[in-house]
PDB file of C-alpha atoms and ligand atoms in Angstrom:
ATOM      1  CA  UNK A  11     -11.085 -10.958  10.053  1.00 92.00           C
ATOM      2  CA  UNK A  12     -12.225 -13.788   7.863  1.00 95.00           C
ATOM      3  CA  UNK A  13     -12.249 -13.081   3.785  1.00 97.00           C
ATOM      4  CA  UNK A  14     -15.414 -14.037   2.545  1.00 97.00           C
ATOM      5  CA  UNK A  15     -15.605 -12.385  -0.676  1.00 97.00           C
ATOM      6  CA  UNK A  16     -12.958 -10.368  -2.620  1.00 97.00           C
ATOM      7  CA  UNK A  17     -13.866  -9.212  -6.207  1.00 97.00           C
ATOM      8  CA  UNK A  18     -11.760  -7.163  -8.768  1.00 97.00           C
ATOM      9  CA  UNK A  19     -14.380  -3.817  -9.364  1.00 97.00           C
ATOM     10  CA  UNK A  20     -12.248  -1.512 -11.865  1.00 95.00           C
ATOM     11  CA  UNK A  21      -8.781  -0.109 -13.071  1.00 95.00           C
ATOM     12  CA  UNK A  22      -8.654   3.141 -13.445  1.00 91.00           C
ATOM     13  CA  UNK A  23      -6.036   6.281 -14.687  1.00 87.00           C
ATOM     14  CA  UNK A  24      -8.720   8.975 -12.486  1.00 85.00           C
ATOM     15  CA  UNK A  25      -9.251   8.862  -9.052  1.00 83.00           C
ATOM     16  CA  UNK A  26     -12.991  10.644 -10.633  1.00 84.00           C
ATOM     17  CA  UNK A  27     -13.795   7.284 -12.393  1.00 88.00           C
ATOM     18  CA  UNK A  28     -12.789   4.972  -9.673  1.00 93.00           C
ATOM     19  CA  UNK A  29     -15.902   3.420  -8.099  1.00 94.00           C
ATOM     20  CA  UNK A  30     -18.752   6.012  -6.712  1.00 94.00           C
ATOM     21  CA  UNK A  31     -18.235   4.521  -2.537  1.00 95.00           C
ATOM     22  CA  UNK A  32     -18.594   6.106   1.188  1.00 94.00           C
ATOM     23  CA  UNK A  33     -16.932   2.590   1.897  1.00 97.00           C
ATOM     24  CA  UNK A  34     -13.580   2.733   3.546  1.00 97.00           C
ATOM     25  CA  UNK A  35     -10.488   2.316   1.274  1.00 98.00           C
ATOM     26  CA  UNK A  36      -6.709   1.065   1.777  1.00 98.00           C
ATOM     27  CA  UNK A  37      -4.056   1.877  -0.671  1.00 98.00           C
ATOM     28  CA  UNK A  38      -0.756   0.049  -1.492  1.00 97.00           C
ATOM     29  CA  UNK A  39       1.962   1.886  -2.610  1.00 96.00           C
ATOM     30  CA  UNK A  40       5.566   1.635  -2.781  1.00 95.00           C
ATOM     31  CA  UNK A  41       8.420   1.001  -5.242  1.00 94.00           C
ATOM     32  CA  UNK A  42       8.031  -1.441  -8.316  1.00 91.00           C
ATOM     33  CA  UNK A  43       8.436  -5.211  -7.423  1.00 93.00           C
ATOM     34  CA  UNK A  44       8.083  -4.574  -3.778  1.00 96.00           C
ATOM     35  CA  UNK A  45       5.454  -7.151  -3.405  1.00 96.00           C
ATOM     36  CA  UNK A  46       2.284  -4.802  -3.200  1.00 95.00           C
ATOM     37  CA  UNK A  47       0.056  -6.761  -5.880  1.00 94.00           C
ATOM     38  CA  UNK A  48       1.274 -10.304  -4.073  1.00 96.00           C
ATOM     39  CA  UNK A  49       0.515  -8.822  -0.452  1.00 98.00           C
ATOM     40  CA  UNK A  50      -2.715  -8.462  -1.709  1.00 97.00           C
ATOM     41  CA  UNK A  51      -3.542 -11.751  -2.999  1.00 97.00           C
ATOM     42  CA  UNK A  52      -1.786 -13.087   0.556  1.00 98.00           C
ATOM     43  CA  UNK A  53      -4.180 -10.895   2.450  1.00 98.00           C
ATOM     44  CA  UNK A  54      -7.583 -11.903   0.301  1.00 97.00           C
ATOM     45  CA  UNK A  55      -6.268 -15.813   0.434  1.00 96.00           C
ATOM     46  CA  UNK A  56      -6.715 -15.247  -4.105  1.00 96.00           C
ATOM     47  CA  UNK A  57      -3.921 -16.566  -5.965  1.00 91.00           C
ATOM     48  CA  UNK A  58      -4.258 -14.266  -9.044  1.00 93.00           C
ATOM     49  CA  UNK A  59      -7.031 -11.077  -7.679  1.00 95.00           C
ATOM     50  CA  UNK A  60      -4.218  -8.806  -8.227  1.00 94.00           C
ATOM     51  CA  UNK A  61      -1.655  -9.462 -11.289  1.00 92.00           C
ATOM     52  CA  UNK A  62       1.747  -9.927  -9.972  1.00 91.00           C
ATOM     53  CA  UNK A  63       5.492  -9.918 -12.036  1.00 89.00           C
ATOM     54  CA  UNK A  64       8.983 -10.685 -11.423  1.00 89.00           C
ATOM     55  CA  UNK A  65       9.250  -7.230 -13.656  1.00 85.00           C
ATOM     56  CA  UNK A  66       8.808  -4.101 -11.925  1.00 82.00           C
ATOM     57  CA  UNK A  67       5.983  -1.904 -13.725  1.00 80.00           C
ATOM     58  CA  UNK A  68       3.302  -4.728 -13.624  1.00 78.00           C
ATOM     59  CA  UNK A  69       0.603  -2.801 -12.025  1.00 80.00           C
ATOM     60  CA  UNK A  70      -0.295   0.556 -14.292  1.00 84.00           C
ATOM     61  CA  UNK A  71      -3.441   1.470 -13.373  1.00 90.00           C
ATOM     62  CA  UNK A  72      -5.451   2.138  -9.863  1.00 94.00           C
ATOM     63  CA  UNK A  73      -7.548  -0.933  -9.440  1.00 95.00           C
ATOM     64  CA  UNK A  74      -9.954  -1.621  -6.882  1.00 97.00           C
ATOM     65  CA  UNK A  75     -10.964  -4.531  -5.482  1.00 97.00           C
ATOM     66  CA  UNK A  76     -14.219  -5.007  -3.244  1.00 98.00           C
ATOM     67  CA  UNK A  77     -13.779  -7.091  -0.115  1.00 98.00           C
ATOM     68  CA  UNK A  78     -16.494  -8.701   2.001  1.00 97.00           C
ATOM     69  CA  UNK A  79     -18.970  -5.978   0.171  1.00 97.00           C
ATOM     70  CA  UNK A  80     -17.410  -3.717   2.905  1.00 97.00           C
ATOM     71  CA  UNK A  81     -14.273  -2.231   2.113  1.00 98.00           C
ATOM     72  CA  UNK A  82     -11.774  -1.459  -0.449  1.00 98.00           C
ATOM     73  CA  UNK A  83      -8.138  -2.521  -1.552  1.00 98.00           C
ATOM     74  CA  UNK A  84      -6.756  -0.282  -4.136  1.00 97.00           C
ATOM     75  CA  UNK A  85      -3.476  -2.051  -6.128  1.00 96.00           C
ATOM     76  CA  UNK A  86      -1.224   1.108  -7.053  1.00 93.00           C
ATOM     77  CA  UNK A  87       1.331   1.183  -9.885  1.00 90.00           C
ATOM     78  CA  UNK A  88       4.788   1.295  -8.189  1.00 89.00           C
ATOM     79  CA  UNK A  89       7.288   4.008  -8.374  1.00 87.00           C
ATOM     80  CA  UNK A  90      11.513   4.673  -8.858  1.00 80.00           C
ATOM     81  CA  UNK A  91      11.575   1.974 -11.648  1.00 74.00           C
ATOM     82  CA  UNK A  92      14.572   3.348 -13.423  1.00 68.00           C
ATOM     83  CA  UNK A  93      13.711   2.186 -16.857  1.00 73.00           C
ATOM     84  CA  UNK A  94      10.761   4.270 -16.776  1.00 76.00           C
ATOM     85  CA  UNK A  95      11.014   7.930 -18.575  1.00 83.00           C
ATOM     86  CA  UNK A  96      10.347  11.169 -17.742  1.00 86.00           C
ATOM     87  CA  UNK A  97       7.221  11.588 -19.369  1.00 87.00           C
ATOM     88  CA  UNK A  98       6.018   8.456 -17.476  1.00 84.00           C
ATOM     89  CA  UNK A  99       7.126   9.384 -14.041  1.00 86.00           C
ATOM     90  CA  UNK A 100       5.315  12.619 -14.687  1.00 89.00           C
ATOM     91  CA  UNK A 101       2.210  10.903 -15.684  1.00 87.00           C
ATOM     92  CA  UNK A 102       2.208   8.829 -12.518  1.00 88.00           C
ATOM     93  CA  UNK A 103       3.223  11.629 -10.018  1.00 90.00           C
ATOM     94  CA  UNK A 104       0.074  13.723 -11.349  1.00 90.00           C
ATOM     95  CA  UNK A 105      -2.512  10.582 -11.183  1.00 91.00           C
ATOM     96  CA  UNK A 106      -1.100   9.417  -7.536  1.00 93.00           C
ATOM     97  CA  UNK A 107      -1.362  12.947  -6.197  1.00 93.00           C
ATOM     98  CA  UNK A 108      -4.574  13.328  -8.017  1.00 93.00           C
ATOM     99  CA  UNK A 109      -6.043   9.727  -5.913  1.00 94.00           C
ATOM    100  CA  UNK A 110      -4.322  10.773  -2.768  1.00 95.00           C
ATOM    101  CA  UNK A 111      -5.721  14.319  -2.496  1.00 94.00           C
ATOM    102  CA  UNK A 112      -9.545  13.531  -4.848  1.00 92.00           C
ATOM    103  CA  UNK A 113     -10.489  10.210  -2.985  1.00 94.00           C
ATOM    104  CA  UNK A 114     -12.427  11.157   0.386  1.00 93.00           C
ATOM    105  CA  UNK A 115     -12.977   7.912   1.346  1.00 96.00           C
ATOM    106  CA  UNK A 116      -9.186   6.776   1.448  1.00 97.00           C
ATOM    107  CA  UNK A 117      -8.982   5.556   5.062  1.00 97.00           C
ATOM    108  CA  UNK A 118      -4.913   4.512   5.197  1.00 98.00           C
ATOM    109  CA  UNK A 119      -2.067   4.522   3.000  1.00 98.00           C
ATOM    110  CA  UNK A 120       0.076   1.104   3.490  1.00 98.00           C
ATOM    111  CA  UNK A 121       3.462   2.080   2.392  1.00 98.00           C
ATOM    112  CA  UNK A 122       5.634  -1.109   1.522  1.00 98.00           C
ATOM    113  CA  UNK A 123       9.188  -1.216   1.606  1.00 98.00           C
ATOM    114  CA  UNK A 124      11.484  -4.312   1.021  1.00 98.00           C
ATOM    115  CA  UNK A 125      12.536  -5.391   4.345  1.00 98.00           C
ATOM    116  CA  UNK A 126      16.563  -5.866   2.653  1.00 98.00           C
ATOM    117  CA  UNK A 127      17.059  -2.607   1.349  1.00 97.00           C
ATOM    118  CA  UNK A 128      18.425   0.522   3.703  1.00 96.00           C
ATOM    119  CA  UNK A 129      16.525   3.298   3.549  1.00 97.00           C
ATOM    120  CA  UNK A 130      15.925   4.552  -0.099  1.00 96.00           C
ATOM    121  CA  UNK A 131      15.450   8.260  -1.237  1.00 94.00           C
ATOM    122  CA  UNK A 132      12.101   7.741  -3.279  1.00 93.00           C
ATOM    123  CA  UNK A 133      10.343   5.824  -0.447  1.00 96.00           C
ATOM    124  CA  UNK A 134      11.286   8.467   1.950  1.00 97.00           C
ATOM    125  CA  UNK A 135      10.358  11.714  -0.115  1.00 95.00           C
ATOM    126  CA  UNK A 136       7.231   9.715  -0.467  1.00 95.00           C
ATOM    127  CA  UNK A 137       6.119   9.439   2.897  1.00 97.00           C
ATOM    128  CA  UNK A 138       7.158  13.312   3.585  1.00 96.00           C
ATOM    129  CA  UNK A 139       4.762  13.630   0.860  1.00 95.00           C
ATOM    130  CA  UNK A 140       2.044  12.051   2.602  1.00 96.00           C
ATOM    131  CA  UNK A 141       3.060  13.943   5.835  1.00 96.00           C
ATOM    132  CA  UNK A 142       2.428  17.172   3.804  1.00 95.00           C
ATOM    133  CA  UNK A 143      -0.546  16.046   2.720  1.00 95.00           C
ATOM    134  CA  UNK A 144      -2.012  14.545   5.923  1.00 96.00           C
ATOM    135  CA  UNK A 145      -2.433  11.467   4.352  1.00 97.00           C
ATOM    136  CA  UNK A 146      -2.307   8.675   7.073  1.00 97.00           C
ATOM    137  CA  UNK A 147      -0.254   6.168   6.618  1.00 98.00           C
ATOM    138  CA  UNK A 148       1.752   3.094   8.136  1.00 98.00           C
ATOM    139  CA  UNK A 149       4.613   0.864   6.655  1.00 98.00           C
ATOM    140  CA  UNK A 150       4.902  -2.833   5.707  1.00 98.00           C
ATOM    141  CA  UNK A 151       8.226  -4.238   6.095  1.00 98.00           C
ATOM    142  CA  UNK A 152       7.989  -6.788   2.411  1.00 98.00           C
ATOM    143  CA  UNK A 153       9.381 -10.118   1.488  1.00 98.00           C
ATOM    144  CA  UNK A 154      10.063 -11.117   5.412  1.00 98.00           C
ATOM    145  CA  UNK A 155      10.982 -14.765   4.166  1.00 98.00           C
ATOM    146  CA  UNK A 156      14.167 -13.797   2.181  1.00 98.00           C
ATOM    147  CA  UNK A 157      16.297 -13.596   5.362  1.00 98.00           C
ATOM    148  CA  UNK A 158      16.596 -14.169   8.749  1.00 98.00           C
ATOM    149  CA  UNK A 159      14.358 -12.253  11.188  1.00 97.00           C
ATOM    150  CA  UNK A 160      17.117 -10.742  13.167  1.00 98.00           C
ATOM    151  CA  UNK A 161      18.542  -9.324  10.209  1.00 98.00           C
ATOM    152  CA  UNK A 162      14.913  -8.144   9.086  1.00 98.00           C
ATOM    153  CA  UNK A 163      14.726  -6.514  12.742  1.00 98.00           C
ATOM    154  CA  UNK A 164      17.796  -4.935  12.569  1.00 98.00           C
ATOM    155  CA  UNK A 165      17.241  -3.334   8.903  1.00 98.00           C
ATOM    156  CA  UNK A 166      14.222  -1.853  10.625  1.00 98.00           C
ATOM    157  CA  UNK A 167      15.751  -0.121  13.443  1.00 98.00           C
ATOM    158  CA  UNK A 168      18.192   0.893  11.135  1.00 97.00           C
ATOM    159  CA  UNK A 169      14.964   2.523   9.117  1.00 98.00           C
ATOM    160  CA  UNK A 170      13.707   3.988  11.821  1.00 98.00           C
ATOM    161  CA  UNK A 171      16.523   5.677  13.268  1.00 97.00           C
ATOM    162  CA  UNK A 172      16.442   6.985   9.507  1.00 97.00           C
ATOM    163  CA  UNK A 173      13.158   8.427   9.879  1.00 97.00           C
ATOM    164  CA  UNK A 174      13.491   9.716  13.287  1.00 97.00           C
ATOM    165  CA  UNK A 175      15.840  12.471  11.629  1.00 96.00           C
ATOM    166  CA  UNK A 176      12.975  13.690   9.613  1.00 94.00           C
ATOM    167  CA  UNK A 177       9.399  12.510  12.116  1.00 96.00           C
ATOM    168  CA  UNK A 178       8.409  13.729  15.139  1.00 94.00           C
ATOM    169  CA  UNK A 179       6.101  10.749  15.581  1.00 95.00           C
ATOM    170  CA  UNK A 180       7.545   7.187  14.332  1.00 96.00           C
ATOM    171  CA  UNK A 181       5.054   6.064  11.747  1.00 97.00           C
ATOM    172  CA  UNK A 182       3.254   2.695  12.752  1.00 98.00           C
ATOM    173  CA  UNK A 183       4.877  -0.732  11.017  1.00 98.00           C
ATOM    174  CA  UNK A 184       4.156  -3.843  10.121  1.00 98.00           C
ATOM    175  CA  UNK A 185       6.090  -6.990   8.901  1.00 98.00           C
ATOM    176  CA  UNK A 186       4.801  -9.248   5.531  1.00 98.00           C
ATOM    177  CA  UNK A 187       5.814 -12.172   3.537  1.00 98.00           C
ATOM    178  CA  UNK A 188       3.177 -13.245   0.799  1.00 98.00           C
ATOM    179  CA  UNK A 189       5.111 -16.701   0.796  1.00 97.00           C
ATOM    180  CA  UNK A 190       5.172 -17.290   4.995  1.00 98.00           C
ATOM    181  CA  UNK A 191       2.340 -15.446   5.396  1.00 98.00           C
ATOM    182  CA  UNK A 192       3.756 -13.434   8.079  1.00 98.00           C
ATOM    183  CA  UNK A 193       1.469 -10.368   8.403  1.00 98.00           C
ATOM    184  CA  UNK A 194      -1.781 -11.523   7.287  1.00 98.00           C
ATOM    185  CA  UNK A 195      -3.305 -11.282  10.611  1.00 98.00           C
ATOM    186  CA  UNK A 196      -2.136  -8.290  11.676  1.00 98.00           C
ATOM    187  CA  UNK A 197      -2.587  -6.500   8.898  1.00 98.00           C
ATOM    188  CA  UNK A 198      -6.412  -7.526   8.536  1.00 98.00           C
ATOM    189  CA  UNK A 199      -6.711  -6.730  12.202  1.00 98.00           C
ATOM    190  CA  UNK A 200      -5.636  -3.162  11.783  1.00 98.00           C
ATOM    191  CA  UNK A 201      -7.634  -2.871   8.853  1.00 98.00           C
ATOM    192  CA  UNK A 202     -10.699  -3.895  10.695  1.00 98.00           C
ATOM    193  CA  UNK A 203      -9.613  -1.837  13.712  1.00 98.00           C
ATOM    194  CA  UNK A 204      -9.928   1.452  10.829  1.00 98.00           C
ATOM    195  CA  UNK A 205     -13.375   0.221   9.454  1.00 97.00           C
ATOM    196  CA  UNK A 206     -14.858   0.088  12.756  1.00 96.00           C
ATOM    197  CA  UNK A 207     -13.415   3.626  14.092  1.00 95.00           C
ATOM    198  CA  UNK A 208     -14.179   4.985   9.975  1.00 94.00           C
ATOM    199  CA  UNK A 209     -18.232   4.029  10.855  1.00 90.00           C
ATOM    200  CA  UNK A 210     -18.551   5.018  14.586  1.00 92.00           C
ATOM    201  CA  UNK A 211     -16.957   8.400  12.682  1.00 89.00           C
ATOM    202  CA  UNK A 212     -19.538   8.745   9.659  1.00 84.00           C
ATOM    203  CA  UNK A 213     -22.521   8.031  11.931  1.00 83.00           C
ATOM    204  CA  UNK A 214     -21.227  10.233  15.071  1.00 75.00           C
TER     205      UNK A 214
HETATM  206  P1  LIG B 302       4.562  -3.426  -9.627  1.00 87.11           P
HETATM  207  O1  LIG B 302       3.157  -3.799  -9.957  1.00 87.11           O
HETATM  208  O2  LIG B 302       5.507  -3.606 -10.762  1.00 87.11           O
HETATM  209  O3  LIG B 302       4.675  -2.049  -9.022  1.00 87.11           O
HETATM  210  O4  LIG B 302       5.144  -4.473  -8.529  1.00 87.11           O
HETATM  211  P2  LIG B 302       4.459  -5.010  -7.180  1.00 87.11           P
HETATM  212  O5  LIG B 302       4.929  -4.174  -6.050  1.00 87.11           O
HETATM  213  O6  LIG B 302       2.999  -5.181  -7.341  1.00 87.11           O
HETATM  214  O7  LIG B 302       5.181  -6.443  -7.009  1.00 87.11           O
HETATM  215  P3  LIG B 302       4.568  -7.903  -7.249  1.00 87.11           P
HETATM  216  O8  LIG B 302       3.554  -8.222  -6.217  1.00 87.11           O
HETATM  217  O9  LIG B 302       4.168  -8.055  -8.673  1.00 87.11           O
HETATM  218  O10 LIG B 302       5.841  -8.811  -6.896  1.00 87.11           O
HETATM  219  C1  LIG B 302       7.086  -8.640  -7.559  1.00 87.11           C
HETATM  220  C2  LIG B 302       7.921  -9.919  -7.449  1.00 87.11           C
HETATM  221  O11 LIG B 302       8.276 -10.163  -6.083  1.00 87.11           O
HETATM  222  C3  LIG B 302       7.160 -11.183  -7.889  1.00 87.11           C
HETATM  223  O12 LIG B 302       8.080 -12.029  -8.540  1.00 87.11           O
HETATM  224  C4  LIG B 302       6.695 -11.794  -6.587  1.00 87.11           C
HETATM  225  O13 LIG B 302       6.521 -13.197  -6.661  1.00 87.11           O
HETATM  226  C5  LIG B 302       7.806 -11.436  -5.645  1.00 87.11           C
HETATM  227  N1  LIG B 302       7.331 -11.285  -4.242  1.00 87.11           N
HETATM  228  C6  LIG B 302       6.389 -10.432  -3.810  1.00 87.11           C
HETATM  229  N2  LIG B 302       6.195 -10.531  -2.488  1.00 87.11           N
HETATM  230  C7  LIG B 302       7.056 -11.486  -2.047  1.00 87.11           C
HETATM  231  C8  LIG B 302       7.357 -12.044  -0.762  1.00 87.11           C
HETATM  232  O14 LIG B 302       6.777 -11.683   0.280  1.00 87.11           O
HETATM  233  N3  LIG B 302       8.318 -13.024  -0.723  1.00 87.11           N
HETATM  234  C9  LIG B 302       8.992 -13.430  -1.839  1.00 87.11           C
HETATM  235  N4  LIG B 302       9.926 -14.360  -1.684  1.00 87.11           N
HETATM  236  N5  LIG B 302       8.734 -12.928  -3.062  1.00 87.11           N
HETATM  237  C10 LIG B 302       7.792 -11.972  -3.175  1.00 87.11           C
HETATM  238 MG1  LIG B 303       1.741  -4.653  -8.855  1.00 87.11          MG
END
């Protein structure tokens, strides 16, 4: 899919004041400092769309960006930054689960992880969160081009065989870097793949 047009539209605390669309939308989500404002610069070829930081808690607000006039990309604030208090993580538990279960037009959650890590607690309760909620989602694999892809492979058998004590079905993946590009293609691709099916569904 070629990116002919990518425009910041609003930031947001309400999933009731984010824009008024039957347009298909993609959220990023994941920890702090995973990578999910740079992905999205990497995917829409814009150095500075989203704001990025090399200090977790950059993104505080849902922002959505139009893209081609077509479809949305939402930048999420991250979550399990441990400086962050109480009163905070409340505050952003009750506004996520207010977007995830308020915004009809949410066609996939991409859940980022950093491709190093092992599995972490707060990723995982997330995405049993999602389950619960029937929220679709798949996984991107971040930050590809810190280390060698046989060690990124193995990390994500090693994540799967994590989940598969918990899923039924595997969850879909993906693999990014924002600096090797890795991803970009594939990503857009599935993203287009959703916007087609999302139309043929609203018109059938
Ligand atoms: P919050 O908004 O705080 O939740 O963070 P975020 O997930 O949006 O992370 P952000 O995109 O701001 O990136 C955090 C840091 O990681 C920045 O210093 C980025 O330059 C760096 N980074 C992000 N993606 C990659 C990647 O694929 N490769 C490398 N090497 N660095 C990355
Ligand atoms: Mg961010």
């Amino acid at each position: 899919m070629v990116i002919k047009d990518a425009k910041f539209i609003t930031s947001n605390t309400r999933a009731d004041l984010c824009p008024q669309t039957d347009l298909p939308e993609y959220a990023f989500i994941g920890r702090s400092n995973v990578g999910k404002s740079s992905l999205i610069n990497m995917l829409t070829n814009r150095l500075k769309l989203a704001k990025t930081s090399s200090f977790p808690g950059k993104t505080q607000l849902i922002n959505h960006f139009l893209i081609n006039e077509n479809w949305y990309l939402v930048d999420l604030p991250g979550y399990g930054w441990a400086k962050v208090s109480k009163e905070s993580r409340e505050a952003w538990r009750k506004m996520i689960l207010y977007y995830l279960k308020n915004r009809q037009n949410l066609a996939c959650v991409f859940v980022l992880i950093d491709s190093r890590l092992p599995p972490q607690k707060p990723d995982l309760d997330f995405m049993e969160l999602l389950g619960t909620m029937g929220v679709p989602f798949v996984i991107i694999f971040t930050k590809t081009d810190k280390q060698s892809g046989t060690k990124t492979d193995m990390n994500i058998a090693l994540y799967m065989k994590t989940l598969k004590e918990t899923w039924e079905e595997l969850p879909m993946y993906m693999k990014s870097s924002s600096t090797s590009k890795e991803g970009r293609e594939e990503i857009l691709q599935f993203i287009s793949d959703v916007n087609q099916r999302y139309q043929e569904e609203r018109q059938g």
